[in-house]
Every structure is written in C-alpha cells, then in structure tokens.
XYZ file of C-alpha atoms in Angstrom:
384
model
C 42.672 -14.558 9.624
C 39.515 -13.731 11.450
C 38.698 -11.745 14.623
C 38.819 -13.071 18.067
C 35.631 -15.582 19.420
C 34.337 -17.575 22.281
C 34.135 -21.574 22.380
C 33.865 -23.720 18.743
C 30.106 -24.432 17.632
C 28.576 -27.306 15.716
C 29.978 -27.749 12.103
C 27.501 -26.383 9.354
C 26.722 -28.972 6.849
C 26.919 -28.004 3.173
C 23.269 -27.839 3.033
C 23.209 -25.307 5.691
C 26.060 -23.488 4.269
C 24.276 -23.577 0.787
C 20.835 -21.771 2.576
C 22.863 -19.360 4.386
C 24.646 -17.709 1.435
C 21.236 -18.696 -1.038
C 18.451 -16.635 2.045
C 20.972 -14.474 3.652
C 24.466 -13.370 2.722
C 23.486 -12.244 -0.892
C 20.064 -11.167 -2.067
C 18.713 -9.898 -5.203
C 17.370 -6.478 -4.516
C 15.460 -5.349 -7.547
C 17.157 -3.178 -10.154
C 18.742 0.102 -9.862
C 17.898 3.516 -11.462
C 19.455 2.151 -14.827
C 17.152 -1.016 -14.600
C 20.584 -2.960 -13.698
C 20.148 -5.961 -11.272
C 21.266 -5.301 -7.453
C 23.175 -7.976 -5.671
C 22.958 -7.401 -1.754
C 25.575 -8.930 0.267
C 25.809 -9.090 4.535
C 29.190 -9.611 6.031
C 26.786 -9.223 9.330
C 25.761 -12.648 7.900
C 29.230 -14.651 7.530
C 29.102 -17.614 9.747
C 31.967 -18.684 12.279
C 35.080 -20.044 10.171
C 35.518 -22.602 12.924
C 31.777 -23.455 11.860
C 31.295 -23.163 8.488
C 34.496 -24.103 5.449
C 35.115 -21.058 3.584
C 36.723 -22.383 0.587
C 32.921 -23.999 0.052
C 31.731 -21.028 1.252
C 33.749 -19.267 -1.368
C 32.655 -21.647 -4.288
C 28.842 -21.067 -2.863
C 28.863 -17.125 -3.136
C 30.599 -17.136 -7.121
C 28.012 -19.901 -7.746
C 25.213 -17.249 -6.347
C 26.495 -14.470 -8.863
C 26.286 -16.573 -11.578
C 22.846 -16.198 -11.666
C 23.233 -12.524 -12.682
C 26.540 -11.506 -13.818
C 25.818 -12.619 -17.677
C 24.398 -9.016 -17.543
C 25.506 -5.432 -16.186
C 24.809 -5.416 -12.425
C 25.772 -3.655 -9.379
C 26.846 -5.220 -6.432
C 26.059 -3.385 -2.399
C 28.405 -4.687 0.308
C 26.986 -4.188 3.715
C 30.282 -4.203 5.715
C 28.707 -3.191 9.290
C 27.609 -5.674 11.920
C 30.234 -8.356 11.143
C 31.193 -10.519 14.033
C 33.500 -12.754 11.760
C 35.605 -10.736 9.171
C 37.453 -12.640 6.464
C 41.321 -11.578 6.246
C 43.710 -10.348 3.059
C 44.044 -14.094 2.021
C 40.069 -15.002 1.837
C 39.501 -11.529 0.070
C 42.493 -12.068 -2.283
C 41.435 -15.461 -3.657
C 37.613 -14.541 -3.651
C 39.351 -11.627 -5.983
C 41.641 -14.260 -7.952
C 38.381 -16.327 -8.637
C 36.910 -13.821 -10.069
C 37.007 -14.267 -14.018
C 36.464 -11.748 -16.801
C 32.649 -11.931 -17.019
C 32.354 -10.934 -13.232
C 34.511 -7.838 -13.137
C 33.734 -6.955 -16.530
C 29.759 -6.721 -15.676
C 30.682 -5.276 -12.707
C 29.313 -1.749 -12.725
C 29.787 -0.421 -9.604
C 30.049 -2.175 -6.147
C 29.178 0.176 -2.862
C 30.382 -0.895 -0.090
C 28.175 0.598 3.029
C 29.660 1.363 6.138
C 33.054 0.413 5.301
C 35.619 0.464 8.448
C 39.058 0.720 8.936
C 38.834 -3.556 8.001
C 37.913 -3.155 4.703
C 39.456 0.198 4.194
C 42.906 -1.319 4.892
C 42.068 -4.919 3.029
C 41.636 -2.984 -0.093
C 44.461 -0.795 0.252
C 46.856 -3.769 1.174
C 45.319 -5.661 -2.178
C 46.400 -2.499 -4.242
C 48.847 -4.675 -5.995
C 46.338 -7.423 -7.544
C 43.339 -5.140 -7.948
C 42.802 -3.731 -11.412
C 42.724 0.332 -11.319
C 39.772 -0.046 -13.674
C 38.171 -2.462 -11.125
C 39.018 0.006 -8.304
C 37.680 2.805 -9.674
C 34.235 0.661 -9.433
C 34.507 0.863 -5.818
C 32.065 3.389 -3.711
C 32.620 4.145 -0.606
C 29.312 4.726 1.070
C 29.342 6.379 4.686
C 25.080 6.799 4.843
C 21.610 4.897 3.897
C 20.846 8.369 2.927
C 23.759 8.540 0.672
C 23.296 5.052 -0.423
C 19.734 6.115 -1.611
C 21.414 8.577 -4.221
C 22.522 5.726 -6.343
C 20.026 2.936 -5.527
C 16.447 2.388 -4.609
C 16.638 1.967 -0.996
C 13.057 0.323 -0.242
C 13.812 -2.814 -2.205
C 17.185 -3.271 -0.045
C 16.591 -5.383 3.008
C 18.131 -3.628 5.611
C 19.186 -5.948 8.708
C 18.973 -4.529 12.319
C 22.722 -4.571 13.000
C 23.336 -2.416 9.817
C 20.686 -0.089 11.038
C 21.985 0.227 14.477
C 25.954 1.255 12.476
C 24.147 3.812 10.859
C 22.113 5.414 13.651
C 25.594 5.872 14.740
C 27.466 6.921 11.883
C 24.839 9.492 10.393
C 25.390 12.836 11.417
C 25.075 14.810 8.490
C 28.642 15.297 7.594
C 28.870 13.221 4.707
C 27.875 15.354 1.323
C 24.404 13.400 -0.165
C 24.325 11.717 -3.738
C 22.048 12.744 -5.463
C 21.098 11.575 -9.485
C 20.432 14.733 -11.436
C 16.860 16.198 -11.158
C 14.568 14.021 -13.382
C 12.385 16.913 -14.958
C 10.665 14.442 -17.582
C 6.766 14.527 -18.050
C 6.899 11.281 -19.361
C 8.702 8.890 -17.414
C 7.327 8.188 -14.232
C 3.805 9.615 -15.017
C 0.710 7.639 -15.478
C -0.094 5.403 -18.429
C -3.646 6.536 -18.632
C -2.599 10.364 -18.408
C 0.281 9.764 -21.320
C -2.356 7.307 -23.801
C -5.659 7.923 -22.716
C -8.330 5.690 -20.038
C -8.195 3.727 -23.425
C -4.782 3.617 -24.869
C -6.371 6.153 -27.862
C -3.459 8.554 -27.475
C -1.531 5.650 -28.429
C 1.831 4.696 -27.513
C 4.620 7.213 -25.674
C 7.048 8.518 -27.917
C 9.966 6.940 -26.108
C 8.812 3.630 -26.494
C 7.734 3.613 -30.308
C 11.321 4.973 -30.309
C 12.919 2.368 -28.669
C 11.162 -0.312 -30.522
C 11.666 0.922 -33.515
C 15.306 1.463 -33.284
C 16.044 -1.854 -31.370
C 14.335 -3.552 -34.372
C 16.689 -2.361 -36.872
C 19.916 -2.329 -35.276
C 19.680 -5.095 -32.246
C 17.936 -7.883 -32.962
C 21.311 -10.031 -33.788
C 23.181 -8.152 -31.197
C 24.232 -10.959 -28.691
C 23.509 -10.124 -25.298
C 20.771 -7.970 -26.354
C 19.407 -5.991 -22.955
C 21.838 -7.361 -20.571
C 24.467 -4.024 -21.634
C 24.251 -0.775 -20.442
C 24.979 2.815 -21.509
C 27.420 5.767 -19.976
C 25.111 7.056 -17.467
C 25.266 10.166 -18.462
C 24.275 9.192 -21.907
C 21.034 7.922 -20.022
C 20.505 11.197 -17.984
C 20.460 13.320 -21.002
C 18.069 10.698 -23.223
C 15.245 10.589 -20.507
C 15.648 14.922 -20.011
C 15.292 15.069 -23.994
C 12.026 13.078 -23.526
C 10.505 15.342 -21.412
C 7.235 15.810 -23.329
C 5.606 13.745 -25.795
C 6.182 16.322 -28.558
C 10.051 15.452 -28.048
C 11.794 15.484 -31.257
C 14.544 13.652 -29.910
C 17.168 11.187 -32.450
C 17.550 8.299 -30.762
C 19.098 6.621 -33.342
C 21.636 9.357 -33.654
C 23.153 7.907 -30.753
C 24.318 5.378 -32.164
C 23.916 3.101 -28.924
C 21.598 0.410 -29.329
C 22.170 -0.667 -25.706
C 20.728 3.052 -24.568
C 16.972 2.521 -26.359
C 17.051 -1.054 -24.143
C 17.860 0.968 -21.186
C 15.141 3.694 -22.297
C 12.705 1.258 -22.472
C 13.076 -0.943 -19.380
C 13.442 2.332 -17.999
C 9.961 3.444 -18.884
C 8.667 0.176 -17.256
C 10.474 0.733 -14.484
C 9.418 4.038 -13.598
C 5.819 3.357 -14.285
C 3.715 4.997 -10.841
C 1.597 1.591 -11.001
C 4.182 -1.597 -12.256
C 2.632 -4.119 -14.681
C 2.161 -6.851 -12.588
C 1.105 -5.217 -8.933
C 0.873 -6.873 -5.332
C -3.084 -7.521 -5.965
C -2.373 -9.240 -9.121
C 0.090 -11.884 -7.067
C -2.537 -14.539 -5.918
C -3.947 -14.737 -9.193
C -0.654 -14.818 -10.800
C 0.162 -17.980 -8.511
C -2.436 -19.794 -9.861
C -0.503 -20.440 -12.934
C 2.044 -22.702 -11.531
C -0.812 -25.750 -10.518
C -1.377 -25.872 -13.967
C 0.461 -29.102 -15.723
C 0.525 -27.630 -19.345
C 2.245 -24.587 -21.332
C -1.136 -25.021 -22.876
C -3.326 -24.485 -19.913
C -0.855 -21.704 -19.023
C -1.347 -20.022 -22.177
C -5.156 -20.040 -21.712
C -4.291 -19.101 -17.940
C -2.400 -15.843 -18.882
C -4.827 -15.077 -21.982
C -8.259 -15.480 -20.080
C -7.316 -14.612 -16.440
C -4.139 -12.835 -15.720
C -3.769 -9.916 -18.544
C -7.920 -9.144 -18.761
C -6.613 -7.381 -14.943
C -4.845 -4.944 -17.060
C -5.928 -1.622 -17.310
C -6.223 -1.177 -21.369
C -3.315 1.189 -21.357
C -1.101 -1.090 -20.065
C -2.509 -4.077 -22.348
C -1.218 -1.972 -25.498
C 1.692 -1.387 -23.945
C 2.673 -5.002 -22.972
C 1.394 -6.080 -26.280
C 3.822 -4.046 -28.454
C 6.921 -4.516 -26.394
C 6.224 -8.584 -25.827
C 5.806 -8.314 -29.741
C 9.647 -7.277 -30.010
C 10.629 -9.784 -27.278
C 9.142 -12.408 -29.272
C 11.138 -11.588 -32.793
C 14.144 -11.007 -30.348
C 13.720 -14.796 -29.006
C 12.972 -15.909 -32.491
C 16.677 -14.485 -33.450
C 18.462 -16.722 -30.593
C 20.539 -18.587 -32.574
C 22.636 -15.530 -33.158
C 21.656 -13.206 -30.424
C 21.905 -15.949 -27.408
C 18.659 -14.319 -25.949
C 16.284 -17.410 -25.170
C 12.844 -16.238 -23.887
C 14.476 -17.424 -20.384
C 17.596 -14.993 -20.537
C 14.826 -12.318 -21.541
C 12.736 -13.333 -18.662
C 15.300 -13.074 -16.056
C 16.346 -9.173 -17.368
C 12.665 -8.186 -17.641
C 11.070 -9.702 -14.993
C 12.165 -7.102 -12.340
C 10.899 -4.404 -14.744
C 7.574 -5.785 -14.355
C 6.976 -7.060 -11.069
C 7.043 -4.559 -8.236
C 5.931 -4.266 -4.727
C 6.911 -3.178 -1.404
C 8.370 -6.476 -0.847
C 11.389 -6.970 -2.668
C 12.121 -10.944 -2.042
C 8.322 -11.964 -2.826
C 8.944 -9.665 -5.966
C 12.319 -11.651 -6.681
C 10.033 -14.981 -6.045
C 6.889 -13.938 -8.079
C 9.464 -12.967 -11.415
C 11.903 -16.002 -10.885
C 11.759 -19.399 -13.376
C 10.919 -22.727 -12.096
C 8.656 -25.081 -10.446
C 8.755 -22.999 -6.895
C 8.643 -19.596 -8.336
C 5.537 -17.277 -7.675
C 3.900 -17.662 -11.582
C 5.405 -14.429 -12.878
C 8.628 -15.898 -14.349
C 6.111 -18.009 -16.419
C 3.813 -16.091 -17.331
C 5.955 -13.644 -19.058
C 7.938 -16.614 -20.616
C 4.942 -17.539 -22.234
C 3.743 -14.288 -23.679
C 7.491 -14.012 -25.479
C 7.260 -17.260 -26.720
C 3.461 -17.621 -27.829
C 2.992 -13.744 -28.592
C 0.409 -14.178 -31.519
C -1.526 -16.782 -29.395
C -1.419 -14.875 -25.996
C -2.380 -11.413 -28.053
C -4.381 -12.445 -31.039
C-alpha cells in the first residue's frame, strides 16, 4: 500500500496525529481570486503508516475540512516530496467518505507536481470518481502556473516542494493566466476612489452590491458562502471599470455574484482593513472578560486606526451584515458563519497563518475573529 522504508519508529499518539494534520498536512491559505477559501494540503507531510493509523488519520483530515466546506472552496494538493504515499485503497475510501457537501463545494482542487503516483491513482479510480468531480481536477506542473489561479504568497511553500520544482520548471509548461484586470476601481486606493475624507462617498460597486443583496438575499440561506461562473465574475469587475459605470447588476439575476463583487472589492483593496500594524492592538481584545468591554475595545481603540475612508466603508457593509445576522432564522447566517467567510477579506498580511490566527473565533485566536463578530452583532452601538 505504501512505498518501501527503513526500520519501524515510535507509534504517534492521537494527539500527535491530531497536531500533525491540524499545523501541517492541511492549512488554510487565505482566499483565492474569487474570495473562495484555500485549503493547502502536503503529502510531503504524511507520517509513516507503520507510525501513525490512517483510518484516524483519515477521520482527522475530513474533520479538518469541515471547518470550511459549508462554503465554496478550493482545495491545492502538494503531491511532491512524499516519502510515504497512500495506495488506491486509502485514496478510494478517503473518496467514499466524502459526502455531498464536500464535493459539491468543491470548486476546483490543483494538484501541484503530480507524478506518475497520483497520475495513475486517479486514472485507476476512473470507475468511482464522478466525471463532474473529475473535471474539478487541475493538473498543475509549475508554482508559476499555480500562481495563475491562486495567490501564491499566502501558500506556504515547504522546502521539499521547492526543491521538485527547481527541477521540474523549465519553461515548457504554457502559464495560466486570469484575464487582464483593466478596472480603475478594484484594486485602487480608497482615498483616491472617496476622497482623504470619504466625501466622494461610496464606490459604485459597493452601493451596488448592497443595495441589490438587500432586496434579493437577505433570506437566501447560505448567503456569501456561494459563488458565481467565473466568467460571470470576470466580466462584472471589467464593467466596473470606472466609477461612472452604468453597469445592471441586478440584471444578472445572481445574487451570489454582488457577494462575490463585494468581498471582492475588500479583497483587492492595496491597503486591507485590518493591516499587520493594527495586529498588537487588535490582540488586546481577547484579555478583556466582557462582550461589553470588547465593544468599548473595538469602538474607542481599534476602528479610530482607520483611515476615514475605510471607516465609511466598514460602516455601511457591517450595516448589511448586521440585518443579514438579524435574518438567521431563515438564512442560517449567524454573525459566526459571517465571521468565518469575511474574516479573510479583512485581515491581510504577508503572513498567511498569523492572518488565519488573527481572523479565527475563540479564546486562542489573535482578536480579529472577535472584533468583527462584534461589529455585526452590535452595529448601532459599535457605529452610532
């Protein structure tokens, strides 16, 4: 079932076995161009079999990707540098396992550096794997060409997968590349779209957005955990290319594409809403034993770092978050499911697993997770 090895190690305890696939084996890696969440996984990280139980190590990884597959995500396999590499059987229950939520979210899953293993396991599981679940499947033969469909600086890219593609890369394989993003809008500077002040008022896009996501989605369950056709996305952000666009987003008839837009807009921001220098401060929330004192916390401290510009815009999007939370009952969007799909929207560095901890929810999280939990569910308090 597995390739060839030396003498038997120590047995892994579950505990260890729990770390390894929590800190190693699959990371969250941001989102992608389409604001979906990115799953990471290292095969280079797959412990020794005679080690480590992979039935538990099975039940560990579809426990991990429960954490994110309530929503559209994308999944990138990093198949180089594996010592240990699981057989047809391992693959074909992991694929069994799988129920409808995980292939159905399931946007695309690249799988980097793929050899002749994986080429063949694939091929061999022809008979049990969906075509529609196949045609998911990227082959990816390059970082470079891996960069054409996801941001490759919040990937953490281990040594032995670096080494493969020193190797591999020679220039033969045809790059990837998203259409040309010609817009004026996204991507640009929030004080050079609305003023030093915010007096130019709000961008198009997002008044559009808001507006239409107010009539059509507030009882749509599931509400900014879809996505639309890609292409569908392409050609919305090109019609925004100025802020004179006359664009119909309604016309569209999507109400998944204006949540898209507008994370979108967020994400694409030159300077992200909650920044590297904001982090310390941002920790300070979580000594605080109160939603109350938190609520002061985030009022008095944290947002007054905001340039005005950004203020405004925070204020009218956490106003729809709020009435979206408020609608629950039918929409199943608590202000925790709307943390987790707007967090990495809003909380950017150059270190994508202190960005993962700064956004996440809980006691051990960096404060960011809270902070915008709070603001969706004590709007008129936070922004009065």
């Amino acid at each position: 079932m597995f390739s060839a090895f030396s003498a038997a190690p120590k047995p892994m305890e579950h505990s260890e076995l729990q770390a390894l696939v929590r800190d190693q084996i699959i990371q969250e890696a941001g989102v992608d161009f389409e604001s979906r969440p990115i799953l990471a996984m290292y095969s280079c990280f797959f412990p020794d079999p005679r080690a480590a139980n992979y039935d538990d190590l099975l039940k560990l990884l579809l426990q991990r990707l429960d954490e994110v597959v309530e929503s559209d995500y994308v999944l990138v396999f990093f198949a180089a540098g594996s010592q240990y590499q699981p057989g047809w059987s391992f693959l074909y229950r992991a694929y069994s396992l799988l129920g409808r939520k995980y292939r159905k979210n399931l946007k695309s899953m690249f799988i980097v550096h793929p050899s002749l293993w994986p080429r063949l396991i694939i091929q061999g599981m022809g008979a049990v794997v969906s075509p529609k679940f196949a045609r998911k499947l990227v082959w990816v033969y390059s970082l470079a060409q891996l960069g054409g469909s996801v941001p490759l600086k919040q990937l953490h890219v281990p040594e032995a997968v670096l080494a493969v593609d020193a190797k591999s890369s020679s220039g033969k394989v045809s790059m990837e590349k998203l259409p040309p993003d010609t817009s004026s809008v996204f991507g640009k500077p929030l004080e050079e779209i609305m003023g030093l002040n915010g007096e130019e008022g709000l961008p198009r896009v997002v008044t559009d957005c808001i507006e239409y996501i107010r009539k059509d989605g507030m009882n749509v369950e599931g509400i900014f955990r879809r996505s639309p056709a890609s292409q569908q996305l392409q050609a919305a952000k090109r019609a925004y290319q100025t802020a004179e666009s006359t664009y119909d987003l309604q016309a569209s008839g999507d109400v998944h594409l204006a949540c898209v837009l507008l994370k979108t807009f967020f994400r694409d921001l030159p300077n992200p809403v909650f920044s590297a220098a904001m982090y310390d401060t941002i920790r300070g929330i979580q000594s605080l034993p109160t939603d109350s004192a938190r609520l002061s916390y985030t009022k008095n401290t944290i947002l007054p770092l905001l340039p005005r510009p950004t203020y405004l815009l925070l204020e009218a999007t956490f106003a729809l978050l709020h009435d979206i939370h408020a609608n629950s009952s039918t929409n199943l969007m608590t202000s925790t499911n709307l943390t987790i799909v707007w967090a990495p929207n809003l909380v950017r560095s150059d270190n994508p697993i202190a960005d993962f901890s700064m956004g996440a929810m809980g006691a051990q999280s960096g404060g960011a997770g809270n902070v915008i939990r709070i603001c969706i569910e004590r709007f008129e308090e936070v922004f009065e």
